[in-house]
GROMACS .gro file of N, CA and C in nm:
model
  528
    1UNK      N    1  -2.012  -2.205   1.691
    1UNK     CA    2  -1.910  -2.107   1.727
    1UNK      C    3  -1.811  -2.084   1.614
    2UNK      N    4  -1.758  -2.191   1.558
    2UNK     CA    5  -1.658  -2.178   1.452
    2UNK      C    6  -1.717  -2.112   1.327
    3UNK      N    7  -1.849  -2.123   1.308
    3UNK     CA    8  -1.913  -2.062   1.193
    3UNK      C    9  -1.898  -1.910   1.194
    4UNK      N   10  -1.883  -1.850   1.311
    4UNK     CA   11  -1.863  -1.705   1.322
    4UNK      C   12  -1.728  -1.661   1.264
    5UNK      N   13  -1.642  -1.757   1.240
    5UNK     CA   14  -1.509  -1.727   1.180
    5UNK      C   15  -1.510  -1.741   1.029
    6UNK      N   16  -1.626  -1.779   0.974
    6UNK     CA   17  -1.638  -1.799   0.829
    6UNK      C   18  -1.664  -1.667   0.759
    7UNK      N   19  -1.577  -1.625   0.667
    7UNK     CA   20  -1.606  -1.504   0.592
    7UNK      C   21  -1.712  -1.532   0.486
    8UNK      N   22  -1.778  -1.428   0.442
    8UNK     CA   23  -1.878  -1.443   0.334
    8UNK      C   24  -1.806  -1.466   0.202
    9UNK      N   25  -1.683  -1.411   0.191
    9UNK     CA   26  -1.606  -1.422   0.067
    9UNK      C   27  -1.458  -1.436   0.101
   10UNK      N   28  -1.389  -1.517   0.023
   10UNK     CA   29  -1.243  -1.534   0.037
   10UNK      C   30  -1.178  -1.500  -0.097
   11UNK      N   31  -1.079  -1.412  -0.092
   11UNK     CA   32  -1.005  -1.375  -0.211
   11UNK      C   33  -0.857  -1.371  -0.178
   12UNK      N   34  -0.775  -1.366  -0.279
   12UNK     CA   35  -0.630  -1.361  -0.256
   12UNK      C   36  -0.586  -1.225  -0.205
   13UNK      N   37  -0.631  -1.118  -0.270
   13UNK     CA   38  -0.592  -0.981  -0.230
   13UNK      C   39  -0.711  -0.889  -0.245
   14UNK      N   40  -0.698  -0.767  -0.193
   14UNK     CA   41  -0.805  -0.668  -0.209
   14UNK      C   42  -0.832  -0.640  -0.354
   15UNK      N   43  -0.733  -0.656  -0.440
   15UNK     CA   44  -0.748  -0.629  -0.583
   15UNK      C   45  -0.843  -0.729  -0.649
   16UNK      N   46  -0.872  -0.840  -0.584
   16UNK     CA   47  -0.962  -0.943  -0.638
   16UNK      C   48  -1.107  -0.921  -0.599
   17UNK      N   49  -1.134  -0.818  -0.521
   17UNK     CA   50  -1.270  -0.790  -0.475
   17UNK      C   51  -1.349  -0.726  -0.589
   18UNK      N   52  -1.468  -0.778  -0.617
   18UNK     CA   53  -1.553  -0.725  -0.720
   18UNK      C   54  -1.631  -0.606  -0.665
   19UNK      N   55  -1.571  -0.489  -0.671
   19UNK     CA   56  -1.631  -0.370  -0.614
   19UNK      C   57  -1.765  -0.336  -0.680
   20UNK      N   58  -1.770  -0.342  -0.811
   20UNK     CA   59  -1.893  -0.308  -0.883
   20UNK      C   60  -2.007  -0.404  -0.845
   21UNK      N   61  -1.975  -0.533  -0.834
   21UNK     CA   62  -2.076  -0.631  -0.798
   21UNK      C   63  -2.128  -0.608  -0.657
   22UNK      N   64  -2.039  -0.577  -0.564
   22UNK     CA   65  -2.083  -0.552  -0.426
   22UNK      C   66  -2.164  -0.423  -0.417
   23UNK      N   67  -2.124  -0.321  -0.493
   23UNK     CA   68  -2.200  -0.197  -0.494
   23UNK      C   69  -2.342  -0.222  -0.548
   24UNK      N   70  -2.350  -0.302  -0.652
   24UNK     CA   71  -2.481  -0.336  -0.712
   24UNK      C   72  -2.570  -0.411  -0.613
   25UNK      N   73  -2.508  -0.481  -0.518
   25UNK     CA   74  -2.585  -0.553  -0.417
   25UNK      C   75  -2.621  -0.466  -0.298
   26UNK      N   76  -2.586  -0.338  -0.302
   26UNK     CA   77  -2.630  -0.245  -0.199
   26UNK      C   78  -2.527  -0.205  -0.096
   27UNK      N   79  -2.405  -0.254  -0.110
   27UNK     CA   80  -2.299  -0.217  -0.016
   27UNK      C   81  -2.245  -0.080  -0.054
   28UNK      N   82  -2.219   0.003   0.051
   28UNK     CA   83  -2.176   0.141   0.026
   28UNK      C   84  -2.050   0.179   0.104
   29UNK      N   85  -2.007   0.097   0.197
   29UNK     CA   86  -1.890   0.129   0.276
   29UNK      C   87  -1.799   0.010   0.296
   30UNK      N   88  -1.669   0.041   0.307
   30UNK     CA   89  -1.569  -0.064   0.331
   30UNK      C   90  -1.489  -0.026   0.454
   31UNK      N   91  -1.488  -0.116   0.549
   31UNK     CA   92  -1.395  -0.107   0.660
   31UNK      C   93  -1.283  -0.203   0.625
   32UNK      N   94  -1.162  -0.156   0.632
   32UNK     CA   95  -1.050  -0.247   0.600
   32UNK      C   96  -0.943  -0.243   0.708
   33UNK      N   97  -0.887  -0.356   0.734
   33UNK     CA   98  -0.771  -0.369   0.818
   33UNK      C   99  -0.652  -0.309   0.744
   34UNK      N  100  -0.542  -0.286   0.813
   34UNK     CA  101  -0.422  -0.230   0.749
   34UNK      C  102  -0.316  -0.335   0.728
   35UNK      N  103  -0.255  -0.380   0.837
   35UNK     CA  104  -0.138  -0.467   0.828
   35UNK      C  105  -0.172  -0.607   0.775
   36UNK      N  106  -0.102  -0.643   0.671
   36UNK     CA  107  -0.115  -0.770   0.603
   36UNK      C  108  -0.246  -0.787   0.525
   37UNK      N  109  -0.325  -0.680   0.522
   37UNK     CA  110  -0.444  -0.675   0.437
   37UNK      C  111  -0.419  -0.582   0.319
   38UNK      N  112  -0.372  -0.461   0.351
   38UNK     CA  113  -0.343  -0.362   0.247
   38UNK      C  114  -0.196  -0.363   0.208
   39UNK      N  115  -0.109  -0.371   0.308
   39UNK     CA  116   0.035  -0.377   0.288
   39UNK      C  117   0.093  -0.469   0.395
   40UNK      N  118   0.220  -0.507   0.377
   40UNK     CA  119   0.287  -0.586   0.480
   40UNK      C  120   0.294  -0.508   0.611
   41UNK      N  121   0.305  -0.579   0.721
   41UNK     CA  122   0.302  -0.516   0.853
   41UNK      C  123   0.413  -0.414   0.876
   42UNK      N  124   0.520  -0.423   0.801
   42UNK     CA  125   0.632  -0.330   0.817
   42UNK      C  126   0.641  -0.230   0.702
   43UNK      N  127   0.552  -0.235   0.608
   43UNK     CA  128   0.554  -0.141   0.495
   43UNK      C  129   0.491  -0.008   0.540
   44UNK      N  130   0.564   0.100   0.535
   44UNK     CA  131   0.514   0.228   0.586
   44UNK      C  132   0.409   0.293   0.496
   45UNK      N  133   0.417   0.270   0.364
   45UNK     CA  134   0.334   0.342   0.271
   45UNK      C  135   0.259   0.250   0.176
   46UNK      N  136   0.155   0.304   0.115
   46UNK     CA  137   0.080   0.230   0.015
   46UNK      C  138   0.163   0.217  -0.112
   47UNK      N  139   0.147   0.103  -0.178
   47UNK     CA  140   0.213   0.083  -0.309
   47UNK      C  141   0.134   0.163  -0.414
   48UNK      N  142   0.196   0.192  -0.528
   48UNK     CA  143   0.120   0.260  -0.635
   48UNK      C  144  -0.006   0.183  -0.675
   49UNK      N  145   0.005   0.051  -0.675
   49UNK     CA  146  -0.111  -0.033  -0.710
   49UNK      C  147  -0.223  -0.016  -0.607
   50UNK      N  148  -0.187  -0.005  -0.480
   50UNK     CA  149  -0.287   0.013  -0.376
   50UNK      C  150  -0.350   0.153  -0.383
   51UNK      N  151  -0.268   0.254  -0.412
   51UNK     CA  152  -0.322   0.390  -0.429
   51UNK      C  153  -0.426   0.390  -0.542
   52UNK      N  154  -0.397   0.320  -0.649
   52UNK     CA  155  -0.492   0.309  -0.762
   52UNK      C  156  -0.619   0.235  -0.717
   53UNK      N  157  -0.603   0.134  -0.633
   53UNK     CA  158  -0.720   0.061  -0.582
   53UNK      C  159  -0.807   0.152  -0.495
   54UNK      N  160  -0.744   0.233  -0.409
   54UNK     CA  161  -0.822   0.327  -0.328
   54UNK      C  162  -0.902   0.421  -0.418
   55UNK      N  163  -0.842   0.465  -0.526
   55UNK     CA  164  -0.914   0.552  -0.621
   55UNK      C  165  -1.030   0.478  -0.684
   56UNK      N  166  -1.009   0.354  -0.718
   56UNK     CA  167  -1.116   0.271  -0.775
   56UNK      C  168  -1.231   0.254  -0.674
   57UNK      N  169  -1.196   0.235  -0.547
   57UNK     CA  170  -1.296   0.222  -0.441
   57UNK      C  171  -1.382   0.349  -0.436
   58UNK      N  172  -1.317   0.465  -0.438
   58UNK     CA  173  -1.391   0.591  -0.434
   58UNK      C  174  -1.475   0.612  -0.558
   59UNK      N  175  -1.417   0.580  -0.676
   59UNK     CA  176  -1.491   0.596  -0.801
   59UNK      C  177  -1.612   0.503  -0.809
   60UNK      N  178  -1.602   0.386  -0.746
   60UNK     CA  179  -1.714   0.293  -0.742
   60UNK      C  180  -1.827   0.342  -0.650
   61UNK      N  181  -1.797   0.446  -0.568
   61UNK     CA  182  -1.900   0.504  -0.482
   61UNK      C  183  -1.893   0.461  -0.337
   62UNK      N  184  -1.786   0.393  -0.298
   62UNK     CA  185  -1.773   0.347  -0.160
   62UNK      C  186  -1.710   0.451  -0.068
   63UNK      N  187  -1.752   0.452   0.055
   63UNK     CA  188  -1.682   0.521   0.163
   63UNK      C  189  -1.585   0.422   0.221
   64UNK      N  190  -1.477   0.469   0.284
   64UNK     CA  191  -1.371   0.381   0.329
   64UNK      C  192  -1.315   0.428   0.464
   65UNK      N  193  -1.298   0.335   0.556
   65UNK     CA  194  -1.233   0.363   0.684
   65UNK      C  195  -1.137   0.247   0.714
   66UNK      N  196  -1.014   0.281   0.755
   66UNK     CA  197  -0.919   0.181   0.799
   66UNK      C  198  -0.938   0.161   0.948
   67UNK      N  199  -0.956   0.038   0.990
   67UNK     CA  200  -0.968   0.003   1.132
   67UNK      C  201  -0.856  -0.095   1.167
   68UNK      N  202  -0.765  -0.051   1.252
   68UNK     CA  203  -0.647  -0.130   1.283
   68UNK      C  204  -0.627  -0.142   1.434
   69UNK      N  205  -0.576  -0.257   1.474
   69UNK     CA  206  -0.537  -0.273   1.614
   69UNK      C  207  -0.402  -0.210   1.642
   70UNK      N  208  -0.335  -0.162   1.540
   70UNK     CA  209  -0.203  -0.104   1.558
   70UNK      C  210  -0.213   0.035   1.620
   71UNK      N  211  -0.097   0.094   1.654
   71UNK     CA  212  -0.095   0.222   1.727
   71UNK      C  213  -0.120   0.342   1.635
   72UNK      N  214  -0.143   0.456   1.699
   72UNK     CA  215  -0.175   0.580   1.629
   72UNK      C  216  -0.069   0.617   1.527
   73UNK      N  217   0.058   0.611   1.564
   73UNK     CA  218   0.164   0.650   1.474
   73UNK      C  219   0.165   0.568   1.347
   74UNK      N  220   0.157   0.436   1.361
   74UNK     CA  221   0.159   0.345   1.244
   74UNK      C  222   0.043   0.374   1.150
   75UNK      N  223  -0.078   0.380   1.206
   75UNK     CA  224  -0.197   0.394   1.122
   75UNK      C  225  -0.204   0.533   1.060
   76UNK      N  226  -0.174   0.634   1.138
   76UNK     CA  227  -0.177   0.773   1.091
   76UNK      C  228  -0.076   0.796   0.979
   77UNK      N  229   0.045   0.744   0.996
   77UNK     CA  230   0.149   0.764   0.895
   77UNK      C  231   0.109   0.702   0.761
   78UNK      N  232   0.031   0.596   0.765
   78UNK     CA  233  -0.016   0.530   0.644
   78UNK      C  234  -0.137   0.603   0.585
   79UNK      N  235  -0.238   0.630   0.667
   79UNK     CA  236  -0.368   0.679   0.620
   79UNK      C  237  -0.373   0.828   0.590
   80UNK      N  238  -0.306   0.910   0.670
   80UNK     CA  239  -0.318   1.055   0.652
   80UNK      C  240  -0.273   1.105   0.517
   81UNK      N  241  -0.157   1.061   0.463
   81UNK     CA  242  -0.119   1.108   0.329
   81UNK      C  243  -0.220   1.071   0.219
   82UNK      N  244  -0.296   0.966   0.245
   82UNK     CA  245  -0.396   0.918   0.147
   82UNK      C  246  -0.533   0.980   0.168
   83UNK      N  247  -0.545   1.062   0.273
   83UNK     CA  248  -0.671   1.125   0.309
   83UNK      C  249  -0.780   1.021   0.334
   84UNK      N  250  -0.743   0.917   0.411
   84UNK     CA  251  -0.836   0.812   0.448
   84UNK      C  252  -0.859   0.818   0.598
   85UNK      N  253  -0.986   0.816   0.639
   85UNK     CA  254  -1.019   0.814   0.781
   85UNK      C  255  -0.975   0.682   0.841
   86UNK      N  256  -0.945   0.684   0.971
   86UNK     CA  257  -0.899   0.560   1.034
   86UNK      C  258  -0.933   0.558   1.181
   87UNK      N  259  -0.929   0.437   1.235
   87UNK     CA  260  -0.941   0.413   1.379
   87UNK      C  261  -0.820   0.328   1.417
   88UNK      N  262  -0.744   0.373   1.514
   88UNK     CA  263  -0.627   0.297   1.559
   88UNK      C  264  -0.661   0.231   1.695
   89UNK      N  265  -0.573   0.142   1.741
   89UNK     CA  266  -0.595   0.072   1.868
   89UNK      C  267  -0.740   0.023   1.879
   90UNK      N  268  -0.788  -0.041   1.775
   90UNK     CA  269  -0.929  -0.074   1.762
   90UNK      C  270  -0.979  -0.186   1.853
   91UNK      N  271  -0.888  -0.267   1.901
   91UNK     CA  272  -0.924  -0.381   1.986
   91UNK      C  273  -1.022  -0.478   1.919
   92UNK      N  274  -1.000  -0.499   1.789
   92UNK     CA  275  -1.081  -0.596   1.717
   92UNK      C  276  -1.058  -0.734   1.781
   93UNK      N  277  -1.160  -0.812   1.798
   93UNK     CA  278  -1.292  -0.808   1.738
   93UNK      C  279  -1.399  -0.731   1.816
   94UNK      N  280  -1.363  -0.646   1.908
   94UNK     CA  281  -1.459  -0.568   1.984
   94UNK      C  282  -1.556  -0.493   1.891
   95UNK      N  283  -1.681  -0.490   1.926
   95UNK     CA  284  -1.783  -0.427   1.845
   95UNK      C  285  -1.765  -0.275   1.832
   96UNK      N  286  -1.708  -0.212   1.933
   96UNK     CA  287  -1.707  -0.065   1.938
   96UNK      C  288  -1.637   0.000   1.819
   97UNK      N  289  -1.522  -0.052   1.778
   97UNK     CA  290  -1.452   0.009   1.665
   97UNK      C  291  -1.527  -0.010   1.535
   98UNK      N  292  -1.592  -0.122   1.516
   98UNK     CA  293  -1.670  -0.146   1.396
   98UNK      C  294  -1.790  -0.052   1.392
   99UNK      N  295  -1.859  -0.039   1.505
   99UNK     CA  296  -1.974   0.054   1.514
   99UNK      C  297  -1.931   0.197   1.486
  100UNK      N  298  -1.818   0.235   1.542
  100UNK     CA  299  -1.768   0.370   1.522
  100UNK      C  300  -1.737   0.396   1.373
  101UNK      N  301  -1.674   0.299   1.306
  101UNK     CA  302  -1.642   0.315   1.164
  101UNK      C  303  -1.772   0.324   1.082
  102UNK      N  304  -1.871   0.247   1.114
  102UNK     CA  305  -1.999   0.250   1.045
  102UNK      C  306  -2.064   0.389   1.063
  103UNK      N  307  -2.058   0.443   1.185
  103UNK     CA  308  -2.113   0.578   1.211
  103UNK      C  309  -2.033   0.683   1.132
  104UNK      N  310  -1.901   0.669   1.126
  104UNK     CA  311  -1.817   0.764   1.052
  104UNK      C  312  -1.859   0.769   0.905
  105UNK      N  313  -1.900   0.655   0.852
  105UNK     CA  314  -1.942   0.651   0.711
  105UNK      C  315  -2.090   0.684   0.693
  106UNK      N  316  -2.162   0.699   0.805
  106UNK     CA  317  -2.306   0.725   0.805
  106UNK      C  318  -2.383   0.616   0.731
  107UNK      N  319  -2.349   0.492   0.763
  107UNK     CA  320  -2.410   0.376   0.699
  107UNK      C  321  -2.472   0.284   0.805
  108UNK      N  322  -2.522   0.171   0.758
  108UNK     CA  323  -2.573   0.067   0.846
  108UNK      C  324  -2.482  -0.056   0.830
  109UNK      N  325  -2.487  -0.150   0.924
  109UNK     CA  326  -2.409  -0.272   0.908
  109UNK      C  327  -2.443  -0.346   0.778
  110UNK      N  328  -2.567  -0.342   0.736
  110UNK     CA  329  -2.610  -0.413   0.616
  110UNK      C  330  -2.551  -0.354   0.489
  111UNK      N  331  -2.501  -0.231   0.497
  111UNK     CA  332  -2.441  -0.164   0.380
  111UNK      C  333  -2.289  -0.169   0.384
  112UNK      N  334  -2.234  -0.242   0.482
  112UNK     CA  335  -2.090  -0.232   0.509
  112UNK      C  336  -2.018  -0.364   0.488
  113UNK      N  337  -1.900  -0.354   0.430
  113UNK     CA  338  -1.809  -0.467   0.404
  113UNK      C  339  -1.690  -0.454   0.499
  114UNK      N  340  -1.647  -0.565   0.555
  114UNK     CA  341  -1.526  -0.570   0.636
  114UNK      C  342  -1.423  -0.653   0.564
  115UNK      N  343  -1.305  -0.596   0.535
  115UNK     CA  344  -1.199  -0.666   0.464
  115UNK      C  345  -1.080  -0.681   0.557
  116UNK      N  346  -1.032  -0.804   0.574
  116UNK     CA  347  -0.916  -0.826   0.661
  116UNK      C  348  -0.851  -0.959   0.634
  117UNK      N  349  -0.736  -0.979   0.700
  117UNK     CA  350  -0.658  -1.103   0.679
  117UNK      C  351  -0.668  -1.199   0.796
  118UNK      N  352  -0.738  -1.162   0.903
  118UNK     CA  353  -0.745  -1.250   1.019
  118UNK      C  354  -0.889  -1.289   1.053
  119UNK      N  355  -0.907  -1.418   1.073
  119UNK     CA  356  -1.039  -1.470   1.109
  119UNK      C  357  -1.077  -1.426   1.249
  120UNK      N  358  -0.983  -1.425   1.344
  120UNK     CA  359  -1.015  -1.400   1.483
  120UNK      C  360  -1.037  -1.253   1.517
  121UNK      N  361  -0.998  -1.164   1.432
  121UNK     CA  362  -1.018  -1.022   1.458
  121UNK      C  363  -1.113  -0.962   1.355
  122UNK      N  364  -1.076  -0.964   1.230
  122UNK     CA  365  -1.152  -0.899   1.124
  122UNK      C  366  -1.283  -0.972   1.092
  123UNK      N  367  -1.277  -1.100   1.064
  123UNK     CA  368  -1.396  -1.176   1.026
  123UNK      C  369  -1.490  -1.193   1.145
  124UNK      N  370  -1.440  -1.233   1.259
  124UNK     CA  371  -1.525  -1.250   1.376
  124UNK      C  372  -1.592  -1.119   1.413
  125UNK      N  373  -1.515  -1.012   1.418
  125UNK     CA  374  -1.575  -0.882   1.454
  125UNK      C  375  -1.679  -0.838   1.354
  126UNK      N  376  -1.650  -0.852   1.226
  126UNK     CA  377  -1.747  -0.814   1.124
  126UNK      C  378  -1.871  -0.900   1.125
  127UNK      N  379  -1.855  -1.031   1.140
  127UNK     CA  380  -1.970  -1.122   1.144
  127UNK      C  381  -2.060  -1.095   1.262
  128UNK      N  382  -2.001  -1.060   1.376
  128UNK     CA  383  -2.082  -1.034   1.496
  128UNK      C  384  -2.180  -0.919   1.476
  129UNK      N  385  -2.146  -0.825   1.386
  129UNK     CA  386  -2.235  -0.712   1.358
  129UNK      C  387  -2.314  -0.728   1.228
  130UNK      N  388  -2.296  -0.840   1.161
  130UNK     CA  389  -2.369  -0.864   1.037
  130UNK      C  390  -2.312  -0.796   0.914
  131UNK      N  391  -2.182  -0.765   0.918
  131UNK     CA  392  -2.117  -0.705   0.802
  131UNK      C  393  -2.087  -0.814   0.698
  132UNK      N  394  -2.069  -0.773   0.574
  132UNK     CA  395  -2.027  -0.865   0.468
  132UNK      C  396  -1.876  -0.880   0.481
  133UNK      N  397  -1.830  -0.992   0.530
  133UNK     CA  398  -1.687  -1.011   0.560
  133UNK      C  399  -1.612  -1.073   0.443
  134UNK      N  400  -1.495  -1.016   0.416
  134UNK     CA  401  -1.408  -1.061   0.309
  134UNK      C  402  -1.271  -1.092   0.369
  135UNK      N  403  -1.226  -1.215   0.355
  135UNK     CA  404  -1.096  -1.257   0.404
  135UNK      C  405  -0.996  -1.259   0.291
  136UNK      N  406  -0.885  -1.188   0.308
  136UNK     CA  407  -0.777  -1.191   0.211
  136UNK      C  408  -0.660  -1.271   0.268
  137UNK      N  409  -0.576  -1.323   0.180
  137UNK     CA  410  -0.456  -1.390   0.225
  137UNK      C  411  -0.361  -1.287   0.283
  138UNK      N  412  -0.291  -1.319   0.393
  138UNK     CA  413  -0.197  -1.221   0.450
  138UNK      C  414  -0.082  -1.192   0.353
  139UNK      N  415  -0.040  -1.067   0.348
  139UNK     CA  416   0.062  -1.026   0.253
  139UNK      C  417   0.202  -1.071   0.294
  140UNK      N  418   0.236  -1.054   0.422
  140UNK     CA  419   0.372  -1.086   0.466
  140UNK      C  420   0.368  -1.141   0.608
  141UNK      N  421   0.347  -1.272   0.620
  141UNK     CA  422   0.336  -1.331   0.754
  141UNK      C  423   0.466  -1.325   0.832
  142UNK      N  424   0.577  -1.308   0.764
  142UNK     CA  425   0.707  -1.302   0.834
  142UNK      C  426   0.724  -1.174   0.916
  143UNK      N  427   0.645  -1.072   0.886
  143UNK     CA  428   0.657  -0.946   0.957
  143UNK      C  429   0.557  -0.933   1.073
  144UNK      N  430   0.481  -1.037   1.100
  144UNK     CA  431   0.375  -1.028   1.201
  144UNK      C  432   0.430  -1.028   1.343
  145UNK      N  433   0.357  -0.962   1.430
  145UNK     CA  434   0.392  -0.954   1.571
  145UNK      C  435   0.350  -1.081   1.646
  146UNK      N  436   0.386  -1.086   1.772
  146UNK     CA  437   0.362  -1.202   1.856
  146UNK      C  438   0.213  -1.236   1.866
  147UNK      N  439   0.131  -1.136   1.889
  147UNK     CA  440  -0.012  -1.162   1.906
  147UNK      C  441  -0.075  -1.216   1.776
  148UNK      N  442  -0.034  -1.162   1.663
  148UNK     CA  443  -0.088  -1.210   1.536
  148UNK      C  444  -0.044  -1.353   1.512
  149UNK      N  445   0.081  -1.387   1.545
  149UNK     CA  446   0.127  -1.525   1.529
  149UNK      C  447   0.047  -1.621   1.616
  150UNK      N  448   0.014  -1.576   1.737
  150UNK     CA  449  -0.069  -1.657   1.827
  150UNK      C  450  -0.207  -1.677   1.763
  151UNK      N  451  -0.264  -1.569   1.712
  151UNK     CA  452  -0.394  -1.579   1.647
  151UNK      C  453  -0.391  -1.675   1.529
  152UNK      N  454  -0.283  -1.674   1.453
  152UNK     CA  455  -0.271  -1.764   1.338
  152UNK      C  456  -0.274  -1.911   1.383
  153UNK      N  457  -0.214  -1.939   1.496
  153UNK     CA  458  -0.220  -2.078   1.549
  153UNK      C  459  -0.364  -2.117   1.583
  154UNK      N  460  -0.436  -2.025   1.646
  154UNK     CA  461  -0.576  -2.052   1.677
  154UNK      C  462  -0.660  -2.066   1.548
  155UNK      N  463  -0.626  -1.985   1.448
  155UNK     CA  464  -0.696  -1.996   1.320
  155UNK      C  465  -0.677  -2.134   1.257
  156UNK      N  466  -0.556  -2.189   1.268
  156UNK     CA  467  -0.531  -2.323   1.211
  156UNK      C  468  -0.619  -2.428   1.280
  157UNK      N  469  -0.641  -2.415   1.410
  157UNK     CA  470  -0.729  -2.507   1.481
  157UNK      C  471  -0.872  -2.490   1.432
  158UNK      N  472  -0.915  -2.364   1.420
  158UNK     CA  473  -1.050  -2.337   1.371
  158UNK      C  474  -1.069  -2.390   1.230
  159UNK      N  475  -0.969  -2.370   1.144
  159UNK     CA  476  -0.978  -2.418   1.005
  159UNK      C  477  -0.991  -2.569   1.000
  160UNK      N  478  -0.919  -2.638   1.087
  160UNK     CA  479  -0.927  -2.783   1.091
  160UNK      C  480  -1.070  -2.827   1.125
  161UNK      N  481  -1.132  -2.758   1.221
  161UNK     CA  482  -1.269  -2.790   1.260
  161UNK      C  483  -1.367  -2.762   1.146
  162UNK      N  484  -1.349  -2.646   1.083
  162UNK     CA  485  -1.437  -2.609   0.972
  162UNK      C  486  -1.424  -2.705   0.854
  163UNK      N  487  -1.301  -2.748   0.826
  163UNK     CA  488  -1.282  -2.847   0.718
  163UNK      C  489  -1.349  -2.979   0.754
  164UNK      N  490  -1.334  -3.020   0.880
  164UNK     CA  491  -1.392  -3.147   0.926
  164UNK      C  492  -1.545  -3.144   0.912
  165UNK      N  493  -1.604  -3.024   0.936
  165UNK     CA  494  -1.749  -3.010   0.923
  165UNK      C  495  -1.792  -2.988   0.778
  166UNK      N  496  -1.695  -2.979   0.687
  166UNK     CA  497  -1.726  -2.956   0.548
  166UNK      C  498  -1.764  -2.813   0.514
  167UNK      N  499  -1.730  -2.721   0.601
  167UNK     CA  500  -1.765  -2.580   0.581
  167UNK      C  501  -1.657  -2.499   0.512
  168UNK      N  502  -1.534  -2.548   0.511
  168UNK     CA  503  -1.422  -2.475   0.452
  168UNK      C  504  -1.361  -2.560   0.342
  169UNK      N  505  -1.390  -2.522   0.219
  169UNK     CA  506  -1.337  -2.594   0.105
  169UNK      C  507  -1.227  -2.509   0.042
  170UNK      N  508  -1.114  -2.569   0.014
  170UNK     CA  509  -0.998  -2.494  -0.036
  170UNK      C  510  -1.024  -2.422  -0.167
  171UNK      N  511  -1.103  -2.482  -0.255
  171UNK     CA  512  -1.126  -2.418  -0.383
  171UNK      C  513  -1.207  -2.290  -0.371
  172UNK      N  514  -1.273  -2.266  -0.256
  172UNK     CA  515  -1.352  -2.146  -0.237
  172UNK      C  516  -1.266  -2.021  -0.226
  173UNK      N  517  -1.140  -2.033  -0.188
  173UNK     CA  518  -1.059  -1.916  -0.160
  173UNK      C  519  -1.025  -1.834  -0.286
  174UNK      N  520  -1.042  -1.896  -0.400
  174UNK     CA  521  -1.012  -1.825  -0.523
  174UNK      C  522  -1.121  -1.723  -0.551
  175UNK      N  523  -1.088  -1.625  -0.632
  175UNK     CA  524  -1.181  -1.517  -0.665
  175UNK      C  525  -1.305  -1.573  -0.734
  176UNK      N  526  -1.420  -1.523  -0.692
  176UNK     CA  527  -1.548  -1.565  -0.754
  176UNK      C  528  -1.569  -1.503  -0.888
   0.00000   0.00000   0.00000
């Protein structure tokens, strides 16, 4: 059970993802979480560095969809100015939002990467469909809502189990 919470890759930020390497391995689409993955949960807009990363994603040949559990207003205000498709109120880790994003990109799960900061929503949901899951460190944990804080407590329990089984090694979190 806890193995379903294991990402395929752990990096510090989205900027540490080897886009060219993943593209060479056959991946063509990226589903990404919004809050604490791309920007802090209370940051309304993308940083200049993130805007440049989105351009790099497109130049590398990837399709991109933001999938967030947050509300329409929050996600739309962030994604629309950037001309990025999105799904709000996604109810991750539910399969439906992931499947919908994959259909939007006209891809298969085997061609899709899921990037997020939470094991219980982003990684679990992506792993259940066979996506290549990438876990990033949360950007601003102080801005997180009640449900996310609860999930973080559960993640700490899961991490303890994974460490005990020898499946979660701290040195792995650094960029490959």
